Amino acid sequence: EPEVTQTPSHQVTQMGQEVILHCVPISNHLYFYWYRQILGQKVEFLVSFYNNEISEKSEIFDDQFSVERPDGSNFTLKIRSTKLEDSAMYFCASQIGGLVAEAFFGQGTRLTVV
Amino acid sequence: TQLLEQSPQFLSIQEGENLTVYCNSSSVFSSLQWYRQEPGEGPVLLVTVVTGGEVKKLKRLTFQFGDARKDSSLHITAAQPGDTGLYLCAGFRSNDYKLSFGAGTTVTVRA
């Protein structure tokens, strides 16, 4: 069964360092998302991406964040200068299209900023 | 204020009992989805409801979408310890390009 794949599963980085989180969405899907979940808290929307551009982004998604779909299969989230409060689980999701289609989530990357 | 309000926040019941989790909003949704999340893992899709008044059954789980497409419920019959987990509702509004999540309901089923 097709699935969304995220790597790495766990990333530890020093404050101020750049990190790139990788996602391979389901191959025929057109809409892509990043979410984050701080330990014990709700799942928070970061950004949605369609047709090679950002469709919507949240207040969390400031200038330190960027997304890219470099090669038609990968979908990356970059954090330029990590802060302690960026520590969270980051989930990638993809959707075949439209507002009624299911969104499927990857297993997540646990980012720990020290 | 949350776009999607889930209640209760925590639910602890004995094996064999029934439970209902609610997801409410003042907004209309094009679709609502229910997910279950285990600790340290991503949300796993259980069901999508699209039509107002729709009822979907998945074994012992029954999902309902309100007539006005503003609310939904998840009912589990004869709960088992394997049903333990965090249940999340999430939905797309017609003018949004994001899936908005409720805060979740943590369900614990005691053997």
Tab-separated table of C-alpha atoms in Angstrom:
chain	number	residue	atom	x	y	z
A	1	GLU	CA	0.000	0.000	0.000
A	2	PRO	CA	1.408	3.435	-0.915
A	3	GLU	CA	2.613	5.463	2.017
A	4	VAL	CA	4.222	8.758	2.878
A	5	THR	CA	7.843	8.272	3.900
A	6	GLN	CA	9.765	10.647	6.127
A	7	THR	CA	13.467	10.729	6.914
A	8	PRO	CA	15.207	10.871	9.238
A	9	SER	CA	13.014	9.451	11.972
A	10	HIS	CA	14.971	11.386	14.580
A	11	GLN	CA	17.219	14.424	14.167
A	12	VAL	CA	19.219	16.093	16.909
A	13	THR	CA	20.695	19.475	16.113
A	14	GLN	CA	22.358	22.350	17.901
A	15	MET	CA	20.518	25.624	18.300
A	16	GLY	CA	21.231	27.929	15.377
A	17	GLN	CA	21.956	25.113	12.941
A	18	GLU	CA	20.006	24.489	9.755
A	19	VAL	CA	18.017	21.302	9.355
A	20	ILE	CA	16.263	19.785	6.389
A	21	LEU	CA	13.484	17.292	6.894
A	22	HIS	CA	12.672	14.987	4.023
A	23	CYS	CA	9.397	13.564	2.825
A	24	VAL	CA	8.439	11.382	-0.109
A	25	PRO	CA	4.706	11.814	-0.664
A	26	ILE	CA	2.481	9.228	-2.321
A	27	SER	CA	3.384	9.302	-5.990
A	28	ASN	CA	0.152	10.475	-7.648
A	29	HIS	CA	-0.725	12.994	-4.949
A	30	LEU	CA	-0.817	16.685	-5.752
A	31	TYR	CA	-1.210	18.456	-2.413
A	32	PHE	CA	1.448	18.376	0.279
A	33	TYR	CA	1.535	19.551	3.847
A	34	TRP	CA	3.814	19.948	6.820
A	35	TYR	CA	2.484	19.822	10.343
A	36	ARG	CA	4.199	19.807	13.685
A	37	GLN	CA	3.249	18.471	17.081
A	38	ILE	CA	5.034	19.627	20.211
A	39	LEU	CA	5.098	16.871	22.822
A	40	GLY	CA	1.697	16.551	24.473
A	41	GLN	CA	0.115	19.233	22.326
A	42	LYS	CA	-2.143	19.346	19.307
A	43	VAL	CA	-1.189	18.831	15.679
A	44	GLU	CA	-0.453	22.276	14.202
A	45	PHE	CA	-0.569	23.250	10.553
A	46	LEU	CA	2.600	24.768	9.102
A	47	VAL	CA	2.215	24.972	5.340
A	48	SER	CA	0.388	23.581	2.329
A	49	PHE	CA	1.919	23.258	-1.127
A	50	TYR	CA	0.311	22.743	-4.518
A	51	ASN	CA	1.477	23.234	-8.068
A	52	ASN	CA	4.988	24.067	-6.907
A	53	GLU	CA	3.993	26.901	-4.688
A	54	ILE	CA	2.790	27.548	-1.166
A	55	SER	CA	-1.006	27.614	-0.961
A	56	GLU	CA	-1.307	28.606	2.652
A	57	LYS	CA	0.967	28.990	5.655
A	58	SER	CA	0.443	29.533	9.353
A	59	GLU	CA	1.919	32.119	11.687
A	60	ILE	CA	4.419	29.508	12.811
A	61	PHE	CA	5.837	29.306	9.289
A	62	ASP	CA	7.983	32.425	9.463
A	63	ASP	CA	11.052	33.423	7.443
A	64	GLN	CA	13.101	30.718	9.136
A	65	PHE	CA	11.040	28.046	7.379
A	66	SER	CA	10.966	27.106	3.725
A	67	VAL	CA	9.657	24.225	1.637
A	68	GLU	CA	10.776	22.829	-1.632
A	69	ARG	CA	9.886	20.091	-4.056
A	70	PRO	CA	13.247	19.803	-5.768
A	71	ASP	CA	12.798	16.793	-8.022
A	72	GLY	CA	9.139	15.861	-8.354
A	73	SER	CA	9.244	13.196	-5.683
A	74	ASN	CA	10.747	14.759	-2.566
A	75	PHE	CA	9.141	17.441	-0.445
A	76	THR	CA	11.449	19.092	2.053
A	77	LEU	CA	11.060	21.393	5.022
A	78	LYS	CA	14.050	23.540	5.902
A	79	ILE	CA	14.529	25.391	9.143
A	80	ARG	CA	17.371	27.861	8.680
A	81	SER	CA	18.386	28.635	12.236
A	82	THR	CA	16.792	26.273	14.705
A	83	LYS	CA	15.547	27.397	18.100
A	84	LEU	CA	14.892	25.314	21.180
A	85	GLU	CA	11.160	25.777	20.675
A	86	ASP	CA	11.376	24.138	17.258
A	87	SER	CA	11.747	20.791	19.021
A	88	ALA	CA	8.721	18.758	17.979
A	89	MET	CA	7.473	15.934	15.799
A	90	TYR	CA	7.177	17.107	12.219
A	91	PHE	CA	4.679	15.328	10.009
A	92	CYS	CA	4.427	15.412	6.268
A	93	ALA	CA	1.108	14.638	4.603
A	94	SER	CA	-0.080	14.278	1.050
A	95	GLN	CA	-3.433	14.285	-0.651
A	96	ILE	CA	-4.470	13.287	-4.114
A	97	GLY	CA	-6.453	16.488	-4.526
A	98	GLY	CA	-9.506	18.445	-3.551
A	99	LEU	CA	-11.115	19.268	-0.269
A	100	VAL	CA	-12.775	15.910	0.254
A	101	ALA	CA	-9.843	13.650	-0.455
A	102	GLU	CA	-8.116	11.970	2.435
A	103	ALA	CA	-4.776	13.276	3.664
A	104	PHE	CA	-2.230	10.591	4.519
A	105	PHE	CA	0.505	11.210	7.029
A	106	GLY	CA	4.052	9.986	7.343
A	107	GLN	CA	5.471	8.546	10.533
A	108	GLY	CA	7.095	11.833	11.413
A	109	THR	CA	10.558	13.180	12.194
A	110	ARG	CA	11.322	13.886	15.803
A	111	LEU	CA	13.436	17.054	15.851
A	112	THR	CA	15.351	17.780	19.031
A	113	VAL	CA	17.148	21.104	19.266
A	114	VAL	CA	19.765	21.265	22.004
B	1	THR	CA	-10.330	29.630	19.995
B	2	GLN	CA	-10.081	26.283	18.284
B	3	LEU	CA	-11.687	25.816	14.891
B	4	LEU	CA	-12.594	22.263	15.861
B	5	GLU	CA	-13.496	21.546	19.464
B	6	GLN	CA	-13.182	17.963	20.588
B	7	SER	CA	-14.771	16.589	23.722
B	8	PRO	CA	-14.048	15.095	26.060
B	9	GLN	CA	-10.318	15.682	26.253
B	10	PHE	CA	-9.757	12.427	28.147
B	11	LEU	CA	-11.913	9.320	28.381
B	12	SER	CA	-11.180	6.247	30.463
B	13	ILE	CA	-13.547	3.308	30.318
B	14	GLN	CA	-13.705	-0.381	31.093
B	15	GLU	CA	-13.412	-2.982	28.355
B	16	GLY	CA	-16.824	-3.740	26.872
B	17	GLU	CA	-18.296	-0.295	27.489
B	18	ASN	CA	-19.342	2.110	24.761
B	19	LEU	CA	-17.923	5.573	24.207
B	20	THR	CA	-18.597	8.624	22.071
B	21	VAL	CA	-16.191	11.377	21.077
B	22	TYR	CA	-17.504	14.660	19.733
B	23	CYS	CA	-16.051	17.148	17.271
B	24	ASN	CA	-17.822	20.497	16.954
B	25	SER	CA	-17.330	23.713	15.066
B	26	SER	CA	-19.161	26.877	14.124
B	27	SER	CA	-17.745	26.537	10.590
B	28	VAL	CA	-18.972	24.395	7.720
B	29	PHE	CA	-16.584	21.762	6.449
B	30	SER	CA	-16.304	20.207	3.006
B	31	SER	CA	-15.140	17.030	4.673
B	32	LEU	CA	-14.192	15.771	8.093
B	33	GLN	CA	-11.662	13.094	8.776
B	34	TRP	CA	-10.983	11.018	11.875
B	35	TYR	CA	-7.498	9.864	12.711
B	36	ARG	CA	-6.004	7.728	15.429
B	37	GLN	CA	-2.510	8.464	16.661
B	38	GLU	CA	-0.228	6.259	18.732
B	39	PRO	CA	2.596	7.869	20.769
B	40	GLY	CA	5.568	8.768	18.578
B	41	GLU	CA	3.762	7.956	15.357
B	42	GLY	CA	1.869	9.843	12.700
B	43	PRO	CA	-1.931	10.115	12.561
B	44	VAL	CA	-3.527	7.151	10.809
B	45	LEU	CA	-6.672	7.858	8.836
B	46	LEU	CA	-9.773	6.005	10.030
B	47	VAL	CA	-12.511	7.526	7.892
B	48	THR	CA	-13.579	10.527	5.825
B	49	VAL	CA	-17.144	11.861	5.913
B	50	VAL	CA	-18.322	14.190	3.211
B	51	THR	CA	-22.108	14.374	3.043
B	52	GLY	CA	-24.218	16.026	5.738
B	53	GLY	CA	-25.990	13.358	7.776
B	54	GLU	CA	-23.627	10.661	6.569
B	55	VAL	CA	-23.015	7.659	8.813
B	56	LYS	CA	-20.077	5.340	8.236
B	57	LYS	CA	-19.296	2.137	10.090
B	58	LEU	CA	-15.893	0.582	10.485
B	59	LYS	CA	-16.338	-2.633	12.494
B	60	ARG	CA	-17.169	-1.405	16.027
B	61	LEU	CA	-16.615	2.262	15.116
B	62	THR	CA	-19.480	4.438	13.880
B	63	PHE	CA	-18.816	7.889	12.476
B	64	GLN	CA	-21.478	10.494	11.898
B	65	PHE	CA	-21.331	13.827	10.078
B	66	GLY	CA	-23.856	16.424	11.183
B	67	ASP	CA	-26.570	17.536	8.794
B	68	ALA	CA	-25.096	21.028	8.622
B	69	ARG	CA	-21.554	19.661	8.175
B	70	LYS	CA	-20.358	21.499	11.277
B	71	ASP	CA	-19.939	18.573	13.648
B	72	SER	CA	-19.105	14.914	13.800
B	73	SER	CA	-19.025	12.089	16.298
B	74	LEU	CA	-17.166	8.844	16.734
B	75	HIS	CA	-18.889	6.058	18.630
B	76	ILE	CA	-17.091	2.894	19.691
B	77	THR	CA	-19.181	-0.097	20.708
B	78	ALA	CA	-17.835	-2.657	23.155
B	79	ALA	CA	-14.467	-0.965	23.448
B	80	GLN	CA	-11.345	-3.102	23.681
B	81	PRO	CA	-7.890	-2.286	25.087
B	82	GLY	CA	-6.647	-2.128	21.488
B	83	ASP	CA	-8.858	0.930	20.956
B	84	THR	CA	-6.661	2.898	23.326
B	85	GLY	CA	-5.133	5.915	21.611
B	86	LEU	CA	-5.461	9.562	20.678
B	87	TYR	CA	-8.410	10.222	18.388
B	88	LEU	CA	-8.220	13.319	16.238
B	89	CYS	CA	-10.839	14.954	14.083
B	90	ALA	CA	-9.696	17.163	11.224
B	91	GLY	CA	-11.439	18.948	8.420
B	92	PHE	CA	-11.189	21.030	5.293
B	93	ARG	CA	-13.260	24.160	5.005
B	94	SER	CA	-14.277	25.107	1.499
B	95	ASN	CA	-12.026	28.172	1.387
B	96	ASP	CA	-8.991	26.672	3.109
B	97	TYR	CA	-5.932	24.918	1.774
B	98	LYS	CA	-5.194	23.159	5.014
B	99	LEU	CA	-6.518	20.381	7.154
B	100	SER	CA	-7.401	21.837	10.562
B	101	PHE	CA	-7.125	19.540	13.568
B	102	GLY	CA	-8.979	19.329	16.828
B	103	ALA	CA	-6.912	18.981	19.995
B	104	GLY	CA	-7.730	15.290	20.262
B	105	THR	CA	-9.376	12.921	22.701
B	106	THR	CA	-7.190	10.500	24.607
B	107	VAL	CA	-9.089	7.241	25.031
B	108	THR	CA	-7.957	4.625	27.527
B	109	VAL	CA	-9.725	1.266	27.619
B	110	ARG	CA	-8.922	-0.732	30.741
B	111	ALA	CA	-8.896	-4.521	30.585
